[in-house]
PDB file of C-alpha atoms in Angstrom:
ATOM      1  CA  MET A   1     -22.339   0.153   1.795  1.00 65.00           C
ATOM      2  CA  ARG A   2     -24.511  -0.150   4.894  1.00 80.00           C
ATOM      3  CA  PHE A   3     -22.045  -2.380   6.707  1.00 85.00           C
ATOM      4  CA  THR A   4     -21.060  -1.020  10.119  1.00 88.00           C
ATOM      5  CA  THR A   5     -17.452  -1.456  11.156  1.00 91.00           C
ATOM      6  CA  VAL A   6     -17.384  -1.895  14.940  1.00 94.00           C
ATOM      7  CA  ARG A   7     -14.391  -0.634  16.919  1.00 94.00           C
ATOM      8  CA  ASN A   8     -14.160  -0.351  20.697  1.00 95.00           C
ATOM      9  CA  ALA A   9     -11.705   1.663  22.760  1.00 94.00           C
ATOM     10  CA  THR A  10     -11.496  -1.277  25.149  1.00 95.00           C
ATOM     11  CA  TRP A  11     -12.702  -4.867  24.962  1.00 95.00           C
ATOM     12  CA  ARG A  12     -13.040  -5.474  28.700  1.00 94.00           C
ATOM     13  CA  HIS A  13     -14.733  -4.182  31.841  1.00 93.00           C
ATOM     14  CA  ALA A  14     -14.144  -5.862  35.209  1.00 91.00           C
ATOM     15  CA  ASN A  15     -14.665  -9.555  34.433  1.00 91.00           C
ATOM     16  CA  ILE A  16     -16.651  -8.972  31.224  1.00 94.00           C
ATOM     17  CA  VAL A  17     -14.736  -9.550  27.967  1.00 96.00           C
ATOM     18  CA  LEU A  18     -15.781  -8.907  24.366  1.00 96.00           C
ATOM     19  CA  LEU A  19     -14.973 -11.412  21.631  1.00 95.00           C
ATOM     20  CA  GLY A  20     -15.565 -11.524  17.881  1.00 95.00           C
ATOM     21  CA  ASP A  21     -18.167  -9.215  16.383  1.00 95.00           C
ATOM     22  CA  ALA A  22     -19.032  -7.773  19.797  1.00 95.00           C
ATOM     23  CA  ALA A  23     -15.522  -6.334  19.986  1.00 96.00           C
ATOM     24  CA  HIS A  24     -14.831  -5.660  16.317  1.00 96.00           C
ATOM     25  CA  THR A  25     -16.156  -6.314  12.828  1.00 95.00           C
ATOM     26  CA  ALA A  26     -14.477  -6.641   9.442  1.00 94.00           C
ATOM     27  CA  HIS A  27     -16.398  -6.404   6.196  1.00 93.00           C
ATOM     28  CA  TYR A  28     -17.762  -9.786   5.139  1.00 91.00           C
ATOM     29  CA  SER A  29     -16.196  -9.533   1.663  1.00 92.00           C
ATOM     30  CA  ILE A  30     -12.947 -10.960   3.081  1.00 91.00           C
ATOM     31  CA  GLY A  31     -14.727 -13.666   5.090  1.00 88.00           C
ATOM     32  CA  SER A  32     -12.782 -13.267   8.334  1.00 90.00           C
ATOM     33  CA  GLY A  33     -15.502 -12.849  10.980  1.00 90.00           C
ATOM     34  CA  THR A  34     -15.551 -16.418  12.277  1.00 93.00           C
ATOM     35  CA  LYS A  35     -11.760 -16.677  12.041  1.00 94.00           C
ATOM     36  CA  LEU A  36     -11.286 -13.535  14.146  1.00 95.00           C
ATOM     37  CA  ALA A  37     -13.761 -14.768  16.777  1.00 96.00           C
ATOM     38  CA  MET A  38     -12.023 -18.151  17.081  1.00 97.00           C
ATOM     39  CA  GLU A  39      -8.616 -16.491  17.313  1.00 97.00           C
ATOM     40  CA  ASP A  40      -9.956 -14.147  20.007  1.00 97.00           C
ATOM     41  CA  ALA A  41     -11.129 -17.131  22.041  1.00 97.00           C
ATOM     42  CA  LEU A  42      -7.770 -18.881  21.680  1.00 97.00           C
ATOM     43  CA  ALA A  43      -5.870 -15.715  22.635  1.00 96.00           C
ATOM     44  CA  LEU A  44      -8.101 -15.150  25.663  1.00 96.00           C
ATOM     45  CA  ALA A  45      -7.607 -18.734  26.868  1.00 96.00           C
ATOM     46  CA  ALA A  46      -3.833 -18.393  26.449  1.00 95.00           C
ATOM     47  CA  SER A  47      -3.817 -15.066  28.306  1.00 95.00           C
ATOM     48  CA  LEU A  48      -5.767 -16.513  31.236  1.00 95.00           C
ATOM     49  CA  GLU A  49      -3.087 -19.171  31.619  1.00 94.00           C
ATOM     50  CA  GLN A  50      -0.395 -16.514  32.025  1.00 87.00           C
ATOM     51  CA  PRO A  51       0.854 -15.835  35.575  1.00 87.00           C
ATOM     52  CA  GLY A  52      -0.765 -12.820  37.204  1.00 85.00           C
ATOM     53  CA  ASP A  53      -4.228 -11.626  38.145  1.00 91.00           C
ATOM     54  CA  LEU A  54      -7.321 -11.373  35.961  1.00 93.00           C
ATOM     55  CA  ALA A  55      -6.777  -7.706  35.065  1.00 92.00           C
ATOM     56  CA  ALA A  56      -3.265  -8.442  33.790  1.00 93.00           C
ATOM     57  CA  ALA A  57      -4.521 -11.405  31.762  1.00 94.00           C
ATOM     58  CA  LEU A  58      -7.253  -9.366  30.096  1.00 95.00           C
ATOM     59  CA  ASP A  59      -4.838  -6.539  29.374  1.00 94.00           C
ATOM     60  CA  HIS A  60      -2.484  -9.051  27.725  1.00 94.00           C
ATOM     61  CA  TYR A  61      -5.357 -10.438  25.652  1.00 96.00           C
ATOM     62  CA  GLU A  62      -6.309  -7.012  24.363  1.00 95.00           C
ATOM     63  CA  ARG A  63      -2.750  -5.890  23.636  1.00 94.00           C
ATOM     64  CA  THR A  64      -2.065  -9.127  21.775  1.00 94.00           C
ATOM     65  CA  ARG A  65      -5.169  -9.144  19.642  1.00 96.00           C
ATOM     66  CA  LYS A  66      -5.771  -5.489  18.802  1.00 96.00           C
ATOM     67  CA  PRO A  67      -2.913  -5.063  16.286  1.00 95.00           C
ATOM     68  CA  VAL A  68      -3.982  -8.227  14.454  1.00 95.00           C
ATOM     69  CA  VAL A  69      -7.618  -7.163  14.325  1.00 96.00           C
ATOM     70  CA  GLU A  70      -6.776  -3.623  13.191  1.00 95.00           C
ATOM     71  CA  SER A  71      -4.656  -5.021  10.355  1.00 95.00           C
ATOM     72  CA  THR A  72      -7.556  -7.227   9.258  1.00 95.00           C
ATOM     73  CA  GLN A  73      -9.971  -4.302   9.455  1.00 95.00           C
ATOM     74  CA  ARG A  74      -7.709  -2.251   7.173  1.00 95.00           C
ATOM     75  CA  ALA A  75      -7.697  -5.089   4.645  1.00 94.00           C
ATOM     76  CA  ALA A  76     -11.468  -5.431   4.938  1.00 94.00           C
ATOM     77  CA  GLN A  77     -11.914  -1.696   4.378  1.00 94.00           C
ATOM     78  CA  ALA A  78      -9.837  -1.904   1.197  1.00 94.00           C
ATOM     79  CA  SER A  79     -11.990  -4.810   0.014  1.00 94.00           C
ATOM     80  CA  LEU A  80     -15.180  -2.916   0.848  1.00 93.00           C
ATOM     81  CA  GLU A  81     -14.004   0.123  -1.110  1.00 92.00           C
ATOM     82  CA  TRP A  82     -13.049  -2.084  -4.074  1.00 94.00           C
ATOM     83  CA  PHE A  83     -16.591  -3.384  -4.349  1.00 93.00           C
ATOM     84  CA  GLU A  84     -18.103   0.068  -3.808  1.00 91.00           C
ATOM     85  CA  SER A  85     -16.054   1.406  -6.739  1.00 91.00           C
ATOM     86  CA  ILE A  86     -16.221  -1.746  -8.874  1.00 92.00           C
ATOM     87  CA  ASP A  87     -16.963   0.311 -11.994  1.00 93.00           C
ATOM     88  CA  HIS A  88     -13.211   0.735 -12.483  1.00 90.00           C
ATOM     89  CA  ALA A  89     -12.873  -3.027 -13.017  1.00 92.00           C
ATOM     90  CA  ILE A  90     -15.978  -3.679 -15.096  1.00 92.00           C
ATOM     91  CA  GLY A  91     -15.125  -4.132 -18.745  1.00 93.00           C
ATOM     92  CA  THR A  92     -11.583  -5.362 -18.141  1.00 93.00           C
ATOM     93  CA  GLU A  93     -10.537  -8.730 -19.546  1.00 94.00           C
ATOM     94  CA  PRO A  94     -11.382 -11.755 -17.368  1.00 95.00           C
ATOM     95  CA  ALA A  95      -7.742 -12.429 -16.432  1.00 94.00           C
ATOM     96  CA  GLN A  96      -7.218  -8.845 -15.270  1.00 94.00           C
ATOM     97  CA  PHE A  97     -10.546  -8.726 -13.441  1.00 95.00           C
ATOM     98  CA  ALA A  98      -9.779 -11.982 -11.607  1.00 95.00           C
ATOM     99  CA  PHE A  99      -6.350 -10.764 -10.501  1.00 95.00           C
ATOM    100  CA  ASN A 100      -7.766  -7.442  -9.274  1.00 94.00           C
ATOM    101  CA  LEU A 101     -10.452  -9.314  -7.376  1.00 95.00           C
ATOM    102  CA  LEU A 102      -7.949 -11.631  -5.696  1.00 95.00           C
ATOM    103  CA  THR A 103      -5.663  -8.759  -4.653  1.00 94.00           C
ATOM    104  CA  ARG A 104      -8.368  -6.249  -3.671  1.00 94.00           C
ATOM    105  CA  SER A 105      -7.548  -6.329   0.072  1.00 93.00           C
ATOM    106  CA  ARG A 106      -3.857  -5.459  -0.613  1.00 89.00           C
ATOM    107  CA  ARG A 107      -2.798  -8.343   1.618  1.00 90.00           C
ATOM    108  CA  VAL A 108      -2.659 -10.837  -1.235  1.00 92.00           C
ATOM    109  CA  THR A 109       0.022  -9.926  -3.765  1.00 92.00           C
ATOM    110  CA  HIS A 110       1.472 -11.311  -6.975  1.00 92.00           C
ATOM    111  CA  ASP A 111       4.137 -13.165  -4.962  1.00 92.00           C
ATOM    112  CA  ASN A 112       1.565 -14.483  -2.461  1.00 93.00           C
ATOM    113  CA  LEU A 113      -0.441 -15.930  -5.323  1.00 95.00           C
ATOM    114  CA  ARG A 114       2.702 -17.488  -6.807  1.00 94.00           C
ATOM    115  CA  LEU A 115       3.217 -19.400  -3.552  1.00 95.00           C
ATOM    116  CA  ARG A 116      -0.412 -20.532  -3.501  1.00 95.00           C
ATOM    117  CA  ASP A 117      -0.755 -21.392  -7.193  1.00 95.00           C
ATOM    118  CA  GLY A 118       2.399 -21.108  -9.273  1.00 94.00           C
ATOM    119  CA  ALA A 119       0.699 -22.384 -12.419  1.00 96.00           C
ATOM    120  CA  TYR A 120      -1.946 -19.658 -12.208  1.00 95.00           C
ATOM    121  CA  ILE A 121       0.613 -16.862 -11.894  1.00 94.00           C
ATOM    122  CA  ALA A 122       2.732 -18.345 -14.704  1.00 92.00           C
ATOM    123  CA  SER A 123      -0.316 -18.303 -17.003  1.00 93.00           C
ATOM    124  CA  LEU A 124      -1.182 -14.772 -15.862  1.00 93.00           C
ATOM    125  CA  ASP A 125       2.350 -13.554 -16.638  1.00 90.00           C
ATOM    126  CA  ARG A 126       2.154 -15.125 -20.106  1.00 89.00           C
ATOM    127  CA  TRP A 127      -1.227 -13.489 -20.695  1.00 91.00           C
ATOM    128  CA  PHE A 128       0.134 -10.078 -19.690  1.00 90.00           C
ATOM    129  CA  ASP A 129       3.380 -10.494 -21.610  1.00 87.00           C
ATOM    130  CA  ARG A 130       1.576 -11.310 -24.868  1.00 85.00           C
ATOM    131  CA  ARG A 131      -0.119  -7.901 -24.683  1.00 84.00           C
ATOM    132  CA  GLN A 132       3.171  -6.012 -24.479  1.00 80.00           C
ATOM    133  CA  PRO A 133       5.188  -4.938 -27.527  1.00 75.00           C
ATOM    134  CA  GLY A 134       8.209  -7.181 -28.042  1.00 68.00           C
ATOM    135  CA  ALA A 135       7.134 -10.041 -25.784  1.00 60.00           C
ATOM    136  CA  ALA A 136      10.029 -11.758 -24.030  1.00 62.00           C
ATOM    137  CA  ALA A 137      10.861 -15.450 -24.360  1.00 64.00           C
ATOM    138  CA  VAL A 138      10.560 -15.769 -20.575  1.00 68.00           C
ATOM    139  CA  PRO A 139       7.711 -13.535 -19.377  1.00 73.00           C
ATOM    140  CA  ALA A 140       8.607 -11.062 -16.647  1.00 80.00           C
ATOM    141  CA  PRO A 141       6.114 -10.252 -13.873  1.00 84.00           C
ATOM    142  CA  PRO A 142       3.871  -7.295 -14.823  1.00 88.00           C
ATOM    143  CA  LEU A 143       5.637  -4.997 -12.337  1.00 89.00           C
ATOM    144  CA  PHE A 144       8.891  -5.354 -14.303  1.00 89.00           C
ATOM    145  CA  GLN A 145       7.381  -4.905 -17.757  1.00 87.00           C
ATOM    146  CA  PRO A 146       8.189  -1.688 -19.660  1.00 88.00           C
ATOM    147  CA  TYR A 147       5.555   1.047 -19.719  1.00 89.00           C
ATOM    148  CA  THR A 148       5.037   3.905 -22.159  1.00 88.00           C
ATOM    149  CA  LEU A 149       4.042   7.210 -20.583  1.00 88.00           C
ATOM    150  CA  GLY A 150       3.427   9.752 -23.315  1.00 90.00           C
ATOM    151  CA  GLY A 151       6.697   9.941 -25.225  1.00 89.00           C
ATOM    152  CA  LEU A 152       8.637   8.327 -22.370  1.00 90.00           C
ATOM    153  CA  ARG A 153       9.282   4.593 -22.202  1.00 89.00           C
ATOM    154  CA  LEU A 154       9.915   3.353 -18.658  1.00 91.00           C
ATOM    155  CA  ARG A 155      11.877   0.145 -18.196  1.00 89.00           C
ATOM    156  CA  ASN A 156       9.511  -1.030 -15.456  1.00 91.00           C
ATOM    157  CA  ARG A 157       6.394   0.087 -13.587  1.00 92.00           C
ATOM    158  CA  ILE A 158       8.056   0.947 -10.274  1.00 93.00           C
ATOM    159  CA  VAL A 159       7.588   4.594  -9.293  1.00 94.00           C
ATOM    160  CA  ALA A 160       9.611   6.150  -6.466  1.00 92.00           C
ATOM    161  CA  ALA A 161       7.298   8.516  -4.606  1.00 90.00           C
ATOM    162  CA  PRO A 162       8.402  12.107  -3.973  1.00 89.00           C
ATOM    163  CA  VAL A 163       9.921  12.975  -0.593  1.00 89.00           C
ATOM    164  CA  ALA A 164      10.128  16.599   0.525  1.00 87.00           C
ATOM    165  CA  LEU A 165      13.660  17.129   1.868  1.00 89.00           C
ATOM    166  CA  TYR A 166      13.524  20.931   2.250  1.00 89.00           C
ATOM    167  CA  ARG A 167      17.287  21.220   1.736  1.00 88.00           C
ATOM    168  CA  ALA A 168      17.387  23.539  -1.287  1.00 88.00           C
ATOM    169  CA  GLN A 169      19.424  26.744  -1.151  1.00 86.00           C
ATOM    170  CA  ASP A 170      17.919  29.822  -2.822  1.00 83.00           C
ATOM    171  CA  GLY A 171      15.420  27.526  -4.533  1.00 84.00           C
ATOM    172  CA  MET A 172      18.146  25.335  -6.034  1.00 86.00           C
ATOM    173  CA  PRO A 173      18.422  21.603  -5.155  1.00 86.00           C
ATOM    174  CA  GLY A 174      21.866  20.630  -3.941  1.00 86.00           C
ATOM    175  CA  ASP A 175      24.041  17.594  -3.286  1.00 89.00           C
ATOM    176  CA  ILE A 176      21.666  16.097  -0.721  1.00 89.00           C
ATOM    177  CA  ASP A 177      18.846  16.126  -3.265  1.00 88.00           C
ATOM    178  CA  LEU A 178      21.162  14.639  -5.884  1.00 88.00           C
ATOM    179  CA  ILE A 179      22.204  11.805  -3.555  1.00 91.00           C
ATOM    180  CA  HIS A 180      18.613  11.095  -2.575  1.00 89.00           C
ATOM    181  CA  LEU A 181      17.224  11.060  -6.116  1.00 88.00           C
ATOM    182  CA  GLY A 182      20.290   9.253  -7.467  1.00 89.00           C
ATOM    183  CA  ALA A 183      19.890   6.477  -4.941  1.00 91.00           C
ATOM    184  CA  LYS A 184      16.255   6.043  -5.990  1.00 89.00           C
ATOM    185  CA  ALA A 185      17.240   5.892  -9.650  1.00 88.00           C
ATOM    186  CA  LEU A 186      20.118   3.465  -9.052  1.00 91.00           C
ATOM    187  CA  GLY A 187      17.749   1.322  -6.988  1.00 90.00           C
ATOM    188  CA  GLY A 188      15.995   0.333 -10.198  1.00 90.00           C
ATOM    189  CA  ALA A 189      12.818   2.423 -10.195  1.00 92.00           C
ATOM    190  CA  GLY A 190      11.503   3.099 -13.693  1.00 92.00           C
ATOM    191  CA  LEU A 191      10.334   6.586 -12.694  1.00 93.00           C
ATOM    192  CA  VAL A 192      11.630   8.806  -9.891  1.00 92.00           C
ATOM    193  CA  LEU A 193       9.476  11.748  -8.802  1.00 90.00           C
ATOM    194  CA  ALA A 194      11.247  14.761  -7.343  1.00 86.00           C
ATOM    195  CA  ASP A 195       9.684  16.575  -4.400  1.00 85.00           C
ATOM    196  CA  MET A 196       7.296  19.497  -4.827  1.00 86.00           C
ATOM    197  CA  THR A 197       8.778  22.479  -6.603  1.00 87.00           C
ATOM    198  CA  ALA A 198       7.255  25.943  -6.333  1.00 88.00           C
ATOM    199  CA  VAL A 199       6.645  27.959  -9.495  1.00 87.00           C
ATOM    200  CA  SER A 200       8.154  31.078  -7.886  1.00 84.00           C
ATOM    201  CA  GLU A 201      10.234  32.017  -4.865  1.00 82.00           C
ATOM    202  CA  THR A 202       7.253  33.635  -3.167  1.00 83.00           C
ATOM    203  CA  GLY A 203       5.216  30.455  -3.646  1.00 84.00           C
ATOM    204  CA  ARG A 204       7.540  28.280  -1.575  1.00 86.00           C
ATOM    205  CA  VAL A 205       6.269  26.566   1.582  1.00 86.00           C
ATOM    206  CA  THR A 206       9.641  27.223   3.241  1.00 88.00           C
ATOM    207  CA  ARG A 207      12.789  28.975   2.045  1.00 86.00           C
ATOM    208  CA  PHE A 208      14.394  25.533   1.691  1.00 88.00           C
ATOM    209  CA  GLN A 209      11.922  24.317  -0.932  1.00 88.00           C
ATOM    210  CA  PRO A 210      13.044  24.144  -4.597  1.00 88.00           C
ATOM    211  CA  SER A 211      11.522  26.687  -6.977  1.00 87.00           C
ATOM    212  CA  LEU A 212      11.522  26.947 -10.754  1.00 84.00           C
ATOM    213  CA  ALA A 213      12.743  30.518 -10.459  1.00 71.00           C
ATOM    214  CA  GLY A 214      15.712  29.430  -8.356  1.00 59.00           C
ATOM    215  CA  VAL A 215      16.664  26.652 -10.737  1.00 56.00           C
ATOM    216  CA  THR A 216      16.356  28.966 -13.759  1.00 54.00           C
ATOM    217  CA  SER A 217      18.455  31.675 -12.076  1.00 52.00           C
ATOM    218  CA  VAL A 218      21.250  29.316 -11.108  1.00 47.00           C
ATOM    219  CA  SER A 219      21.169  27.689 -14.556  1.00 46.00           C
ATOM    220  CA  ARG A 220      21.722  31.041 -16.245  1.00 48.00           C
ATOM    221  CA  ARG A 221      24.672  31.902 -13.985  1.00 45.00           C
ATOM    222  CA  THR A 222      26.400  28.518 -14.118  1.00 45.00           C
ATOM    223  CA  GLY A 223      25.277  26.978 -17.366  1.00 47.00           C
ATOM    224  CA  TRP A 224      23.797  24.072 -15.374  1.00 44.00           C
ATOM    225  CA  ALA A 225      20.989  22.375 -17.303  1.00 45.00           C
ATOM    226  CA  SER A 226      18.306  19.910 -16.305  1.00 45.00           C
ATOM    227  CA  SER A 227      15.876  17.663 -18.118  1.00 40.00           C
TER     228      SER A 227
END
């Protein structure tokens, strides 16, 4: 929690160049500090071999390395936050805890682990499948297992996030909304979330936002029903 993440607007000044932790840091929980420093040195050496003057070489070095470092810092931040809020994982079964630990940075996924250790993921899928009602003969990955949400049973655990289209007319969603939501549903998501809907016409962010009042009014006039 006391770890300082170092970021610099620039890594160079005249003929002075920053490498490794002097230029940037990533939380030690992902163990990338030495790797980043070595990669910086290799990138700097390669940039200095490019045609052009010193300023151009150092600019190339910084432009090449910064996106990579920033991506690693994002992963390190996710790992840091996982450990700071580890209470959410304490008490889970060992198999679940281990998987959460391995994927905490969000850069390692179920498929990444399958490439690294297929036997481990196969055993993990079997472990997860045995805990689901009506276990399949061939276990499906957890993402594609059914999920019960209240009285609703979803066929998988993929949720399509809401997107605000602002194309409603008089508070009523139209064909564009239907096409958008239909495409999400046909794409295989177990749950599709519609965009934000105001409880009244006066509560809308814009006049093109759906509202419950608009939907109710149109339903009464046309007999259109929704669920």
